[in-house]
PDB file of C-alpha atoms and ligand atoms in Angstrom:
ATOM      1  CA  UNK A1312     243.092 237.134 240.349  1.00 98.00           C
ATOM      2  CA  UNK A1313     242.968 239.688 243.046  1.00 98.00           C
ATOM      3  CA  UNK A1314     245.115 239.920 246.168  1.00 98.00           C
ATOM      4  CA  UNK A1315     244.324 241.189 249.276  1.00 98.00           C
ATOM      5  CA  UNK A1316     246.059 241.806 252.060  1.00 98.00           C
ATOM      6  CA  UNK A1317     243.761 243.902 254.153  1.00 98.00           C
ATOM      7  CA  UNK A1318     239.794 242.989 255.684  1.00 98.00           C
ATOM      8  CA  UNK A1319     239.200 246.512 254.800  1.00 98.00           C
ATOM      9  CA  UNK A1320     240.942 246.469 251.116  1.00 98.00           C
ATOM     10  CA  UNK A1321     238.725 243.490 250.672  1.00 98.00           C
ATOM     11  CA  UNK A1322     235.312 244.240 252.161  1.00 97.00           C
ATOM     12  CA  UNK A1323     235.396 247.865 250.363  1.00 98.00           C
ATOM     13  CA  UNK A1324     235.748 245.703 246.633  1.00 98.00           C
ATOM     14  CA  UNK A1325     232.971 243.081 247.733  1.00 98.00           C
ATOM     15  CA  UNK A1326     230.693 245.822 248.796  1.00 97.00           C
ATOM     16  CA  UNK A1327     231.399 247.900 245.532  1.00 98.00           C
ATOM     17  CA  UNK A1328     229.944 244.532 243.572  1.00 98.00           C
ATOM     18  CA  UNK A1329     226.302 244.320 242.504  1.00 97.00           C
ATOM     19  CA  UNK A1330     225.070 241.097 243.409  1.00 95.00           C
ATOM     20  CA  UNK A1331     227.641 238.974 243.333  1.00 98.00           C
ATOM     21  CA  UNK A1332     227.264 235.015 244.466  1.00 98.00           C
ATOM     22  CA  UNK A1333     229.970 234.731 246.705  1.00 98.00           C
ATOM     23  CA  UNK A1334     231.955 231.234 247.181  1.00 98.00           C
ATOM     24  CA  UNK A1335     234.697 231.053 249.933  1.00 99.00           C
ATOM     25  CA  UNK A1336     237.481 228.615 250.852  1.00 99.00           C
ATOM     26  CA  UNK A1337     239.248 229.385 254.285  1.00 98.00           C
ATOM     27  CA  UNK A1338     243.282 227.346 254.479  1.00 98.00           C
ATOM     28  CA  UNK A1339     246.011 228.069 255.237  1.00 98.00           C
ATOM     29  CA  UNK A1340     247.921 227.519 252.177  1.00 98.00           C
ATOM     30  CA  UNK A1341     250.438 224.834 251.027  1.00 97.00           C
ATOM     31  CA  UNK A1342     247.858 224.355 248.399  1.00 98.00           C
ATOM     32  CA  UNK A1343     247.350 220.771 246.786  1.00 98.00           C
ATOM     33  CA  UNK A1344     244.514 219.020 245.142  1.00 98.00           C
ATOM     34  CA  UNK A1345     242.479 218.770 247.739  1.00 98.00           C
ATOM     35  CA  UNK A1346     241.863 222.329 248.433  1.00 98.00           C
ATOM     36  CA  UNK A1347     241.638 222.484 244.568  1.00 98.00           C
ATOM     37  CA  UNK A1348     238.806 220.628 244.881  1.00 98.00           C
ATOM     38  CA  UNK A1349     237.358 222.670 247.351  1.00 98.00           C
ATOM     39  CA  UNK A1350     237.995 225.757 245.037  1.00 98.00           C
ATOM     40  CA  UNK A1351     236.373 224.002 241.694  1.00 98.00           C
ATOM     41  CA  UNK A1352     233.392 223.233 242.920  1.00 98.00           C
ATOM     42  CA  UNK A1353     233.140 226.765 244.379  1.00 98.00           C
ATOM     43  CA  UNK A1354     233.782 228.038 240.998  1.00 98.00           C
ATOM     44  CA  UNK A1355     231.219 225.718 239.433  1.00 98.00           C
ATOM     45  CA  UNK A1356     228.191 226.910 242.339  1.00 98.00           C
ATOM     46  CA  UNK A1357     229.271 230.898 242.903  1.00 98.00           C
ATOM     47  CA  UNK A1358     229.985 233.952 240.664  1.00 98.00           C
ATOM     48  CA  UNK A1359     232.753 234.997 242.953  1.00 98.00           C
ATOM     49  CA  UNK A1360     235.164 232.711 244.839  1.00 98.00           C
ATOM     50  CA  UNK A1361     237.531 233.773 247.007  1.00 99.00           C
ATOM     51  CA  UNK A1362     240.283 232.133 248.928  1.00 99.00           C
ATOM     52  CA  UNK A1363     242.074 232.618 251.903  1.00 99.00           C
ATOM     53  CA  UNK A1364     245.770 231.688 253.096  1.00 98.00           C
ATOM     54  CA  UNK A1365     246.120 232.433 256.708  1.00 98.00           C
ATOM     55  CA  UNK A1366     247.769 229.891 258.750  1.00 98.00           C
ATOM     56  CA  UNK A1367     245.819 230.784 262.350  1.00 98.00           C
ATOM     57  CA  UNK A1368     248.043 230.494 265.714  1.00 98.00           C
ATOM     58  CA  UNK A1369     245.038 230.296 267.817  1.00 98.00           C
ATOM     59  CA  UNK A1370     243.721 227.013 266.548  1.00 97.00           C
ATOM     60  CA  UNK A1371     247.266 225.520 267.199  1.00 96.00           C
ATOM     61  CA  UNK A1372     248.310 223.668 270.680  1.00 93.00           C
ATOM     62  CA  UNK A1373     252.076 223.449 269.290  1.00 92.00           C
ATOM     63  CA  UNK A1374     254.465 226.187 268.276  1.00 93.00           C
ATOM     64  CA  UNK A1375     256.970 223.721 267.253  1.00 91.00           C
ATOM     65  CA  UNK A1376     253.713 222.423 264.588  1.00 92.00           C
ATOM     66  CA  UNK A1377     252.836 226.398 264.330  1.00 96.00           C
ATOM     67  CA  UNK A1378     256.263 227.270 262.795  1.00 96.00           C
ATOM     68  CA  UNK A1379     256.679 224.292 260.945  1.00 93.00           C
ATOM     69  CA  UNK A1380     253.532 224.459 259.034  1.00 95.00           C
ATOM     70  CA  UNK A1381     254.553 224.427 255.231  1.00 95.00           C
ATOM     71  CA  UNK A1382     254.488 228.149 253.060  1.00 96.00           C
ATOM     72  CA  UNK A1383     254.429 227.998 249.550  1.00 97.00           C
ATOM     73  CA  UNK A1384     253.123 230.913 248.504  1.00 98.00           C
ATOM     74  CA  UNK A1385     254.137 232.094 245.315  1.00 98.00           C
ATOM     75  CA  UNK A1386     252.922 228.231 244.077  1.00 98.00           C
ATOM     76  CA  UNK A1387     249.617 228.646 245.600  1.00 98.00           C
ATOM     77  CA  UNK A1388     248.913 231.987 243.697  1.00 98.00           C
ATOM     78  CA  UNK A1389     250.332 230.335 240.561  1.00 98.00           C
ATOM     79  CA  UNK A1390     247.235 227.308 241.345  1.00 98.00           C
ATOM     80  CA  UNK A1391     245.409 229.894 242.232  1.00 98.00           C
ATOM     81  CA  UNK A1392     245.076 231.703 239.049  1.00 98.00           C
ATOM     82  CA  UNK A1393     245.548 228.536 236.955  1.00 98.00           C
ATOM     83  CA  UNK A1394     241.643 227.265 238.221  1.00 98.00           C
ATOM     84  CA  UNK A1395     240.374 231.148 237.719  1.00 98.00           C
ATOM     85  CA  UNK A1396     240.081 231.663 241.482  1.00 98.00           C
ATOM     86  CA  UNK A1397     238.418 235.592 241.581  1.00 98.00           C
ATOM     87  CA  UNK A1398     240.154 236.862 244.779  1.00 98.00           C
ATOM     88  CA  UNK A1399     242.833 235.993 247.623  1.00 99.00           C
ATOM     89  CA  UNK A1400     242.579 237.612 250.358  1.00 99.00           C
ATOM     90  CA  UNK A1401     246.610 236.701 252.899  1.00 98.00           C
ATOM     91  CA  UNK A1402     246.552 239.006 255.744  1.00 98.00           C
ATOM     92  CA  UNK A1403     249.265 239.317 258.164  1.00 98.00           C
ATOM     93  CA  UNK A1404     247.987 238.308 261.389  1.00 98.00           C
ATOM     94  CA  UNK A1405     247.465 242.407 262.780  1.00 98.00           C
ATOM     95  CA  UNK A1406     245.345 242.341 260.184  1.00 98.00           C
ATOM     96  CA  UNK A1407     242.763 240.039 262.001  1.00 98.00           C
ATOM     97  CA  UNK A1408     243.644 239.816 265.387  1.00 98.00           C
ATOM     98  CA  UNK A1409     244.330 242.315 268.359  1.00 98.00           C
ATOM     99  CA  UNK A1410     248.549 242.385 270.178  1.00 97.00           C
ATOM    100  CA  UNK A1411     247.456 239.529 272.646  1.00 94.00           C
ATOM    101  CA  UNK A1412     243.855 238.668 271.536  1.00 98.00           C
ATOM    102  CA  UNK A1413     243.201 234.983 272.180  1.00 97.00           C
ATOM    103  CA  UNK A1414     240.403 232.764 271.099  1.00 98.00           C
ATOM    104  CA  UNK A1415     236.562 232.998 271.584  1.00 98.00           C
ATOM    105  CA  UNK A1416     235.430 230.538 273.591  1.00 97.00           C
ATOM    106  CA  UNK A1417     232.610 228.291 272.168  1.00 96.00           C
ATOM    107  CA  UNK A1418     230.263 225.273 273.215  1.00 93.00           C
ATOM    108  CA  UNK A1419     229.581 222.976 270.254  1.00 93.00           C
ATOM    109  CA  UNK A1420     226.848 220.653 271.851  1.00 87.00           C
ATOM    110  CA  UNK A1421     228.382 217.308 272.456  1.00 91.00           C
ATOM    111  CA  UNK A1422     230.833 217.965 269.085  1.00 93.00           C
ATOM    112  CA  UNK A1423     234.023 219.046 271.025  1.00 82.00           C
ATOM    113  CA  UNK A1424     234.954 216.814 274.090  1.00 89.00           C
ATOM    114  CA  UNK A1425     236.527 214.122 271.717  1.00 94.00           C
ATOM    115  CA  UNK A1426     238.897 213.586 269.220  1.00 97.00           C
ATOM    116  CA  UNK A1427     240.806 216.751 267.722  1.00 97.00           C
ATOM    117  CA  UNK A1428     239.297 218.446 270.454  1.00 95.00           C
ATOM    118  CA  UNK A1429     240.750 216.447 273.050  1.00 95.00           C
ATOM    119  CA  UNK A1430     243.828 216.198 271.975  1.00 96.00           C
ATOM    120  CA  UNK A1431     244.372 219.227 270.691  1.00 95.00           C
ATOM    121  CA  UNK A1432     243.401 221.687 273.366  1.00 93.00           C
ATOM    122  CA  UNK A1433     241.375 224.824 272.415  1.00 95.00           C
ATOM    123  CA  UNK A1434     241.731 223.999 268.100  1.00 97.00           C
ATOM    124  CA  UNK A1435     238.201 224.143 267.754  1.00 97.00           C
ATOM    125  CA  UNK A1436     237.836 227.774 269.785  1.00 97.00           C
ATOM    126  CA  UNK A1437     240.497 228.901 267.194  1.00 98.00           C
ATOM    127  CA  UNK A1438     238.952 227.204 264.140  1.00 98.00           C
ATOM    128  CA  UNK A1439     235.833 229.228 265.252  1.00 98.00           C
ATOM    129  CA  UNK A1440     237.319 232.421 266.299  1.00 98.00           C
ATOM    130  CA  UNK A1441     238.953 232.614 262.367  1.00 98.00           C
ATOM    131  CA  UNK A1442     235.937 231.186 260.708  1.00 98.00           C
ATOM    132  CA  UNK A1443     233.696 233.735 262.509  1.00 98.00           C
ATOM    133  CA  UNK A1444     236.088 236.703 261.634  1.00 98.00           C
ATOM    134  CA  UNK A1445     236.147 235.747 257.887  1.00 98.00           C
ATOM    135  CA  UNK A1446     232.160 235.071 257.710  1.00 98.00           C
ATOM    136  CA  UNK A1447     232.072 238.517 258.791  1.00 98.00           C
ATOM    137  CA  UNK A1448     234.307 240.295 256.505  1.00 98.00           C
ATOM    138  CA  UNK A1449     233.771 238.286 253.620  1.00 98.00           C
ATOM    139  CA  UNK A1450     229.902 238.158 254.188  1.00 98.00           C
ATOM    140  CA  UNK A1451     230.196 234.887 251.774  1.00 98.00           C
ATOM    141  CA  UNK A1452     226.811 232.946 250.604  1.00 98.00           C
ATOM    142  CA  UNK A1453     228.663 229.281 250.484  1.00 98.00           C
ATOM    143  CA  UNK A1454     231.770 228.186 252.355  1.00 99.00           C
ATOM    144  CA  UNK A1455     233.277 224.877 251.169  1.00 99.00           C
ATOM    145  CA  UNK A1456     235.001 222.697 253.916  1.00 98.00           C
ATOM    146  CA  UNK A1457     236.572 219.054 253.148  1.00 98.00           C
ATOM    147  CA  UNK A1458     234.942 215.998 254.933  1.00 98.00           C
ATOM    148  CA  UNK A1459     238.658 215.018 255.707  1.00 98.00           C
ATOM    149  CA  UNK A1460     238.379 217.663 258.677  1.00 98.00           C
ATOM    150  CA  UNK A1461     234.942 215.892 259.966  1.00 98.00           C
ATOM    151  CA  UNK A1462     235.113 217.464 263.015  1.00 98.00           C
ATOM    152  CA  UNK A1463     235.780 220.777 261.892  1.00 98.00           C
ATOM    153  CA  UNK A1464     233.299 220.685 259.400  1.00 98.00           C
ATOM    154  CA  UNK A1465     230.716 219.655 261.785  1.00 98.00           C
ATOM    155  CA  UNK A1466     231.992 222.834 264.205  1.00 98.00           C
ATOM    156  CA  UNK A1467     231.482 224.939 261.430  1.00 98.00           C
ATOM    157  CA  UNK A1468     228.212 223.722 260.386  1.00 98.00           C
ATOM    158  CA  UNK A1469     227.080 224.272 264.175  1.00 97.00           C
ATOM    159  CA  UNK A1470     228.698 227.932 264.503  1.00 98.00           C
ATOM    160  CA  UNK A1471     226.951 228.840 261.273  1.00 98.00           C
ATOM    161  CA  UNK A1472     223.827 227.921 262.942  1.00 97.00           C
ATOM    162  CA  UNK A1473     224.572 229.316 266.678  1.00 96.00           C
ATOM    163  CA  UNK A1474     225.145 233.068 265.043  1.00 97.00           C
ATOM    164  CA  UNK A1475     222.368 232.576 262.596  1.00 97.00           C
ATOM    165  CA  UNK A1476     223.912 233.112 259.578  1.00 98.00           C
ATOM    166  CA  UNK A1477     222.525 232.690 256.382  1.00 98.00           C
ATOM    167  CA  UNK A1478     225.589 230.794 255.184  1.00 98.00           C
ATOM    168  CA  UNK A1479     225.226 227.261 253.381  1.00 98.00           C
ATOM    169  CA  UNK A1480     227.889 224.955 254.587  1.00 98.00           C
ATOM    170  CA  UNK A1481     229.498 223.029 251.587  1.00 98.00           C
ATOM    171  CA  UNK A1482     231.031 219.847 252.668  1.00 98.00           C
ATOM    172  CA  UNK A1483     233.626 218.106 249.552  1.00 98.00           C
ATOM    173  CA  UNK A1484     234.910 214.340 249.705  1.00 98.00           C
ATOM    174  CA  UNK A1485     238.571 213.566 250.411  1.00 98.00           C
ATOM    175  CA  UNK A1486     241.324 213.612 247.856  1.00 98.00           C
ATOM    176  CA  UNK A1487     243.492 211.096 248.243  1.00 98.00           C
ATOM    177  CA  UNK A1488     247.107 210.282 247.035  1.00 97.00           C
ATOM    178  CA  UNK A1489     247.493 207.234 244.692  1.00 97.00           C
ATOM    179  CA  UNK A1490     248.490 204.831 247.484  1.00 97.00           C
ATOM    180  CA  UNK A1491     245.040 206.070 249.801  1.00 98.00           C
ATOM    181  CA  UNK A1492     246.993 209.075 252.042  1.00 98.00           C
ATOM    182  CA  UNK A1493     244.763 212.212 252.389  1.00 98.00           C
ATOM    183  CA  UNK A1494     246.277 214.586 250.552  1.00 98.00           C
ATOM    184  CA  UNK A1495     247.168 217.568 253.442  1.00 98.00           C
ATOM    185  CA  UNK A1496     249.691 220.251 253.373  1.00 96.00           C
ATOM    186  CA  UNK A1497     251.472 218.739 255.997  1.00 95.00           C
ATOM    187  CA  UNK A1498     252.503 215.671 253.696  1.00 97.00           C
ATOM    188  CA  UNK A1499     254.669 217.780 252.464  1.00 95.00           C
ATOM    189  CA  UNK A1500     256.843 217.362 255.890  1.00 95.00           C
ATOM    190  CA  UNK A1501     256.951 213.904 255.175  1.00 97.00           C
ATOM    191  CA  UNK A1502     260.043 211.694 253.498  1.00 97.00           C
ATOM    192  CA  UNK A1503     259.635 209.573 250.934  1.00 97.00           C
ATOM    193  CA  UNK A1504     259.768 206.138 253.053  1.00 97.00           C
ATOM    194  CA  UNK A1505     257.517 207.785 255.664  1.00 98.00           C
ATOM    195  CA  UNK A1506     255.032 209.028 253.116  1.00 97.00           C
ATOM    196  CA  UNK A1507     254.373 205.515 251.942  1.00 97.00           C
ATOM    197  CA  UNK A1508     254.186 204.332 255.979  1.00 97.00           C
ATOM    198  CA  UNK A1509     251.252 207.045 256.494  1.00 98.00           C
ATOM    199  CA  UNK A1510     249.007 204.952 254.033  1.00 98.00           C
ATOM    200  CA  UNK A1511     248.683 202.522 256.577  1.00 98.00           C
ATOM    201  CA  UNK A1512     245.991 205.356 258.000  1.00 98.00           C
ATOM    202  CA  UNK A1513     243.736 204.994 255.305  1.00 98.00           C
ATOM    203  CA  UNK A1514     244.633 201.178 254.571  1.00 98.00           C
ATOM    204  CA  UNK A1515     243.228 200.694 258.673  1.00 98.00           C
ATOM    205  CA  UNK A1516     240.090 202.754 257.611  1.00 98.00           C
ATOM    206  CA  UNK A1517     238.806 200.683 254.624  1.00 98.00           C
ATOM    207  CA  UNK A1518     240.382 197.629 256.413  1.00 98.00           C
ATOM    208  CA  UNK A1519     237.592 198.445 259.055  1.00 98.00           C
ATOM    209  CA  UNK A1520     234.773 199.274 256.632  1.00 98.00           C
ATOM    210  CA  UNK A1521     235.549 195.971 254.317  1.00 98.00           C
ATOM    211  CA  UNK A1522     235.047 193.896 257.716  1.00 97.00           C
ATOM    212  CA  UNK A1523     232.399 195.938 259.469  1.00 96.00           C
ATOM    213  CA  UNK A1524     230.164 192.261 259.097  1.00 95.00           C
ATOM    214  CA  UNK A1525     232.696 190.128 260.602  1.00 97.00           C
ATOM    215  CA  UNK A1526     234.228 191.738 263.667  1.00 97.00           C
ATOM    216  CA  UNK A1527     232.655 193.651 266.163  1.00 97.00           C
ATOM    217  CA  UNK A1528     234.117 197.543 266.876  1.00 98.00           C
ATOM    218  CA  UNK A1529     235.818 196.498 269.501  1.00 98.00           C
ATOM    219  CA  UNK A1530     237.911 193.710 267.568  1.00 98.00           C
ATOM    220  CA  UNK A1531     238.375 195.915 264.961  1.00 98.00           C
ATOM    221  CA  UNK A1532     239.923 198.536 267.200  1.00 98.00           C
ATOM    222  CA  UNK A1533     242.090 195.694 269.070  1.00 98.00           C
ATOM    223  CA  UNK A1534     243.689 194.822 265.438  1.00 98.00           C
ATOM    224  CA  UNK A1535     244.572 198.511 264.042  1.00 98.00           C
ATOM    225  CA  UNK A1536     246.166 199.462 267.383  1.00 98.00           C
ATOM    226  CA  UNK A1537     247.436 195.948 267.527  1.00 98.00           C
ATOM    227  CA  UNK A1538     249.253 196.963 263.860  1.00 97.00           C
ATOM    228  CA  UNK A1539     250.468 200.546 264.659  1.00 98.00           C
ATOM    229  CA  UNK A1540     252.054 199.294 267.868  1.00 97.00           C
ATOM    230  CA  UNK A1541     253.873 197.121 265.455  1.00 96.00           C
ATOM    231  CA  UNK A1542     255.057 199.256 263.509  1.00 94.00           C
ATOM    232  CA  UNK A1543     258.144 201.537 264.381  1.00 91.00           C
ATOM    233  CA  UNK A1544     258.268 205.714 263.991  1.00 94.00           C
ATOM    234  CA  UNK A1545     254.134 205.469 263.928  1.00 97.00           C
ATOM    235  CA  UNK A1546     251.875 206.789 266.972  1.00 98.00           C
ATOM    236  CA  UNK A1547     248.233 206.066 267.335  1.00 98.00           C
ATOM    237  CA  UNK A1548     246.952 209.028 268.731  1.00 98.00           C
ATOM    238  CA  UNK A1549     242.963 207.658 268.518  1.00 98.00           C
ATOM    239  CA  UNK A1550     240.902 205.579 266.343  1.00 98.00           C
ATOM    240  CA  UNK A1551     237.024 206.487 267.221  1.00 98.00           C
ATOM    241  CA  UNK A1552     233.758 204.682 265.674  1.00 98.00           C
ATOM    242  CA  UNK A1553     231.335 207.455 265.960  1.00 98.00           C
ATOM    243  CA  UNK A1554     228.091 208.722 264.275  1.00 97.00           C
ATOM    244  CA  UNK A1555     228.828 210.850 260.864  1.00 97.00           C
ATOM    245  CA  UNK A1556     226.748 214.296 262.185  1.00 96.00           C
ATOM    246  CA  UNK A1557     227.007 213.808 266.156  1.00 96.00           C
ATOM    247  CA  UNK A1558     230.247 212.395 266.797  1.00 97.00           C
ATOM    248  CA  UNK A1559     228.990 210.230 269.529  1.00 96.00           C
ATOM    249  CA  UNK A1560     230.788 206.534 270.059  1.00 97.00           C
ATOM    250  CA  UNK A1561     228.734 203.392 268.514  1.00 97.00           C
ATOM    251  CA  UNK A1562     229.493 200.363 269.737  1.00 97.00           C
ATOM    252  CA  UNK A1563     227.321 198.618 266.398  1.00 97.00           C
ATOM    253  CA  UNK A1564     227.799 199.926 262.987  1.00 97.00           C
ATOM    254  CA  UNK A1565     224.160 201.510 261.607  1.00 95.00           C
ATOM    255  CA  UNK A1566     222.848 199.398 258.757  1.00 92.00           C
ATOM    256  CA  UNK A1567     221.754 202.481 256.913  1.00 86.00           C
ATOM    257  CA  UNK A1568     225.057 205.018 257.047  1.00 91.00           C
ATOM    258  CA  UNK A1569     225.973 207.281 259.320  1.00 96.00           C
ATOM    259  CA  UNK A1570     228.753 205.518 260.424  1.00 98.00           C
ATOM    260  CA  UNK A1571     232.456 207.260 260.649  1.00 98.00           C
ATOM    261  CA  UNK A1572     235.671 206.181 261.761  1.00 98.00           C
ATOM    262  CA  UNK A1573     238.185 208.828 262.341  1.00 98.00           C
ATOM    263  CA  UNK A1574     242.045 208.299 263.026  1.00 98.00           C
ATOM    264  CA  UNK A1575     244.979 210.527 264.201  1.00 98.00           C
ATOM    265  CA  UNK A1576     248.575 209.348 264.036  1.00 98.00           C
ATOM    266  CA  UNK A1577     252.259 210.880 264.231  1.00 97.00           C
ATOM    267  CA  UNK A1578     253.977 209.454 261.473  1.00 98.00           C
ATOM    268  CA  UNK A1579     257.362 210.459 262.411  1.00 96.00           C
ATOM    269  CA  UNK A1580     256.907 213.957 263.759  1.00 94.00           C
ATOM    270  CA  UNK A1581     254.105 214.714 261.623  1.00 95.00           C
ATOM    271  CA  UNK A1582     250.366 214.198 262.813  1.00 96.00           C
ATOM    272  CA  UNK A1583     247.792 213.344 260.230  1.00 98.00           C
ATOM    273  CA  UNK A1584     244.108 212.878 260.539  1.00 98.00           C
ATOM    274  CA  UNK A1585     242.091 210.901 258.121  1.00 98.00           C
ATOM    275  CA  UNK A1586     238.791 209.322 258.336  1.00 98.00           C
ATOM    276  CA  UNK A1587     236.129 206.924 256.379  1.00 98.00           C
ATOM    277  CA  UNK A1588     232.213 207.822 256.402  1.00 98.00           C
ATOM    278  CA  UNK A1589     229.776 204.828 255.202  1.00 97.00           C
TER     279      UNK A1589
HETATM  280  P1  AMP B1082     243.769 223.519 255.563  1.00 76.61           P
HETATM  281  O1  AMP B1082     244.543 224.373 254.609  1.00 76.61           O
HETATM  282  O2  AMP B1082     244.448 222.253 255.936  1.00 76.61           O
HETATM  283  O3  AMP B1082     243.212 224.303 256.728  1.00 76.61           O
HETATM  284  O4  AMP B1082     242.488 223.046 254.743  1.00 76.61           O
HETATM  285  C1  AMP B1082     241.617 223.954 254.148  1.00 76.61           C
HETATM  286  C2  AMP B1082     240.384 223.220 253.706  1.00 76.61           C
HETATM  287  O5  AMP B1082     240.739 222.201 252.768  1.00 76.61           O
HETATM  288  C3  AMP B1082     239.659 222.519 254.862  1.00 76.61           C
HETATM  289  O6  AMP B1082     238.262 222.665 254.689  1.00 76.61           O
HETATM  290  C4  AMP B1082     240.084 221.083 254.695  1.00 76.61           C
HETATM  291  O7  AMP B1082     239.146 220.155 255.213  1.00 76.61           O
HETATM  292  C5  AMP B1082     240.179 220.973 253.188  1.00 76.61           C
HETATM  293  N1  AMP B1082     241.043 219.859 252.815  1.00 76.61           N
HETATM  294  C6  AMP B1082     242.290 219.614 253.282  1.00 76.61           C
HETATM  295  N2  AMP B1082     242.771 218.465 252.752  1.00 76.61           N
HETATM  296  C7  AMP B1082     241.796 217.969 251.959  1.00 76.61           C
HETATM  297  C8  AMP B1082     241.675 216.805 251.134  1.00 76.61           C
HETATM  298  N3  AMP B1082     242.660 215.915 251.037  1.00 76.61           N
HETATM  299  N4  AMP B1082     240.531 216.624 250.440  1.00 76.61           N
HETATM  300  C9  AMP B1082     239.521 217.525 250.537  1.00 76.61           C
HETATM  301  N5  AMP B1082     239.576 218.640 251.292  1.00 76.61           N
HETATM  302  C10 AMP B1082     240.695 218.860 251.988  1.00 76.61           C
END
């Protein structure tokens, strides 16, 4: 595998290819089996994956969650090479952004009032300010995104559209630990006992689907808050029964799909998101 650590390093090899299909995961590292995932099925559609690590300070409303965000590195190149990824590209931040540059500002039609977005001021102007800098240095023909960032993968989708790229969105199910938990790098700033409590997340989720026949939405919301109230060192942040592509509130599940119900929780200090399409 090849390292980068410059945009220009990198564009001057991908432009010095003939033809090549490229594949491209954006994270920011702490690698696990979910990104994996991401990263084989890029390998299995492109000629030419590459990854980045960069973990972005714009899309962050917290420095204490900014400079606690896991870095592992030297484990993620070792993953890296182990599923044949072609080419890493880890800036340091001068690499991408100006002394003092902040975020783009961007109107996602109806995606960004809610959720993340709300309660996470400006992520979604920072998602889109990276996303749009990589898209143009890495000029890629498929970027893979994980459903377990809906939202984000539903920005993305609509930036890719708004600047007319000719970039196909890839969208790849959640990974999941044995006992349900999204896998997420920030598990890894979890203890044992509390890693076991943030299953509860997912256990709410398919508690919800299971019953979708027998209680309306608004029942079902009264009994998940109704159990995370109950339960010490965990913070509902929201639960939200929306459409899968427009994020708007139902108030009746659709027969047919299209239904999604997202959740965000501190469990302990740590916020996870999760969510359940059907
Ligand atoms: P991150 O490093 O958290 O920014 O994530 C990088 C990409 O991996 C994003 O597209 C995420 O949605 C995706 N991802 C993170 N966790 C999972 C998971 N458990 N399953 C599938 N995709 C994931």
């Amino acid at each position: 595998m090849l390292i980068f650590n410059t945009k220009n390093d990198l564009s001057s090899y991908l432009s010095s290819l003939t033809d090549p299909l490229i594949g491209f995961v954006p994270t920011m590292g702490a690698l696990h089996d979910g990104h994996l995932a991401l990263l084989r099925k890029a390998k299995k559609q492109c000629s030419l994956v590459v990854c980045s690590i960069f973990v972005n300070h714009t899309q962050f409303d917290s420095k204490e969650d900014f400079n606690s965000y896991p870095n592992t590195l030297s484990s993620d190149i070792t993953k890296l090479e182990k599923i044949n990824c072609d080419l890493l590209y880890v800036p340091d931040v001068s690499d991408l952004y100006a002394i003092d540059e902040k975020a783009k500002h961007f109107n996602f039609n109806g995606l960004d009032p809610q959720m993340e977005a709300k309660f996470r001021k400006g992520h979604f102007d920072g998602v889109a300010t990276i996303i749009e800098k990589f898209f143009n240095i890495i000029k890629p023909h498929k970027a893979y995104f994980g459903q377990k960032d809906l939202q984000q993968l539903l920005v993305v989708k609509q930036l890719t559209k708004q600047l007319n790229l000719p970039i196909e969105i890839v969208s790849v199910p959640t990974i999941r630990e044995e006992n349900g938990l999204a896998m997420s790098s920030r598990n890894k700033l979890l203890s044992p006992k509390h890693l076991e409590t943030a299953s509860m997340l997912y256990k709410s989720l398919e508690f919800c689907k299971a019953n979708k026949g027998n209680f309306s939405i608004t029942d079902l919301k009264n009994r998940i808050k109704t159990q995370f109230s109950e339960q010490l060192e965990v913070d509902l942040e929201y639960l939200e029964f929306v459409n899968s592509n427009s994020l708007q509130t139902i108030s009746v599940f659709k027969e047919n799909g299209d239904n999604a119900i997202c959740i965000a929780a501190f469990v302990g200090r740590v916020r996870l998101i999760d969510n359940i399409i059907f």
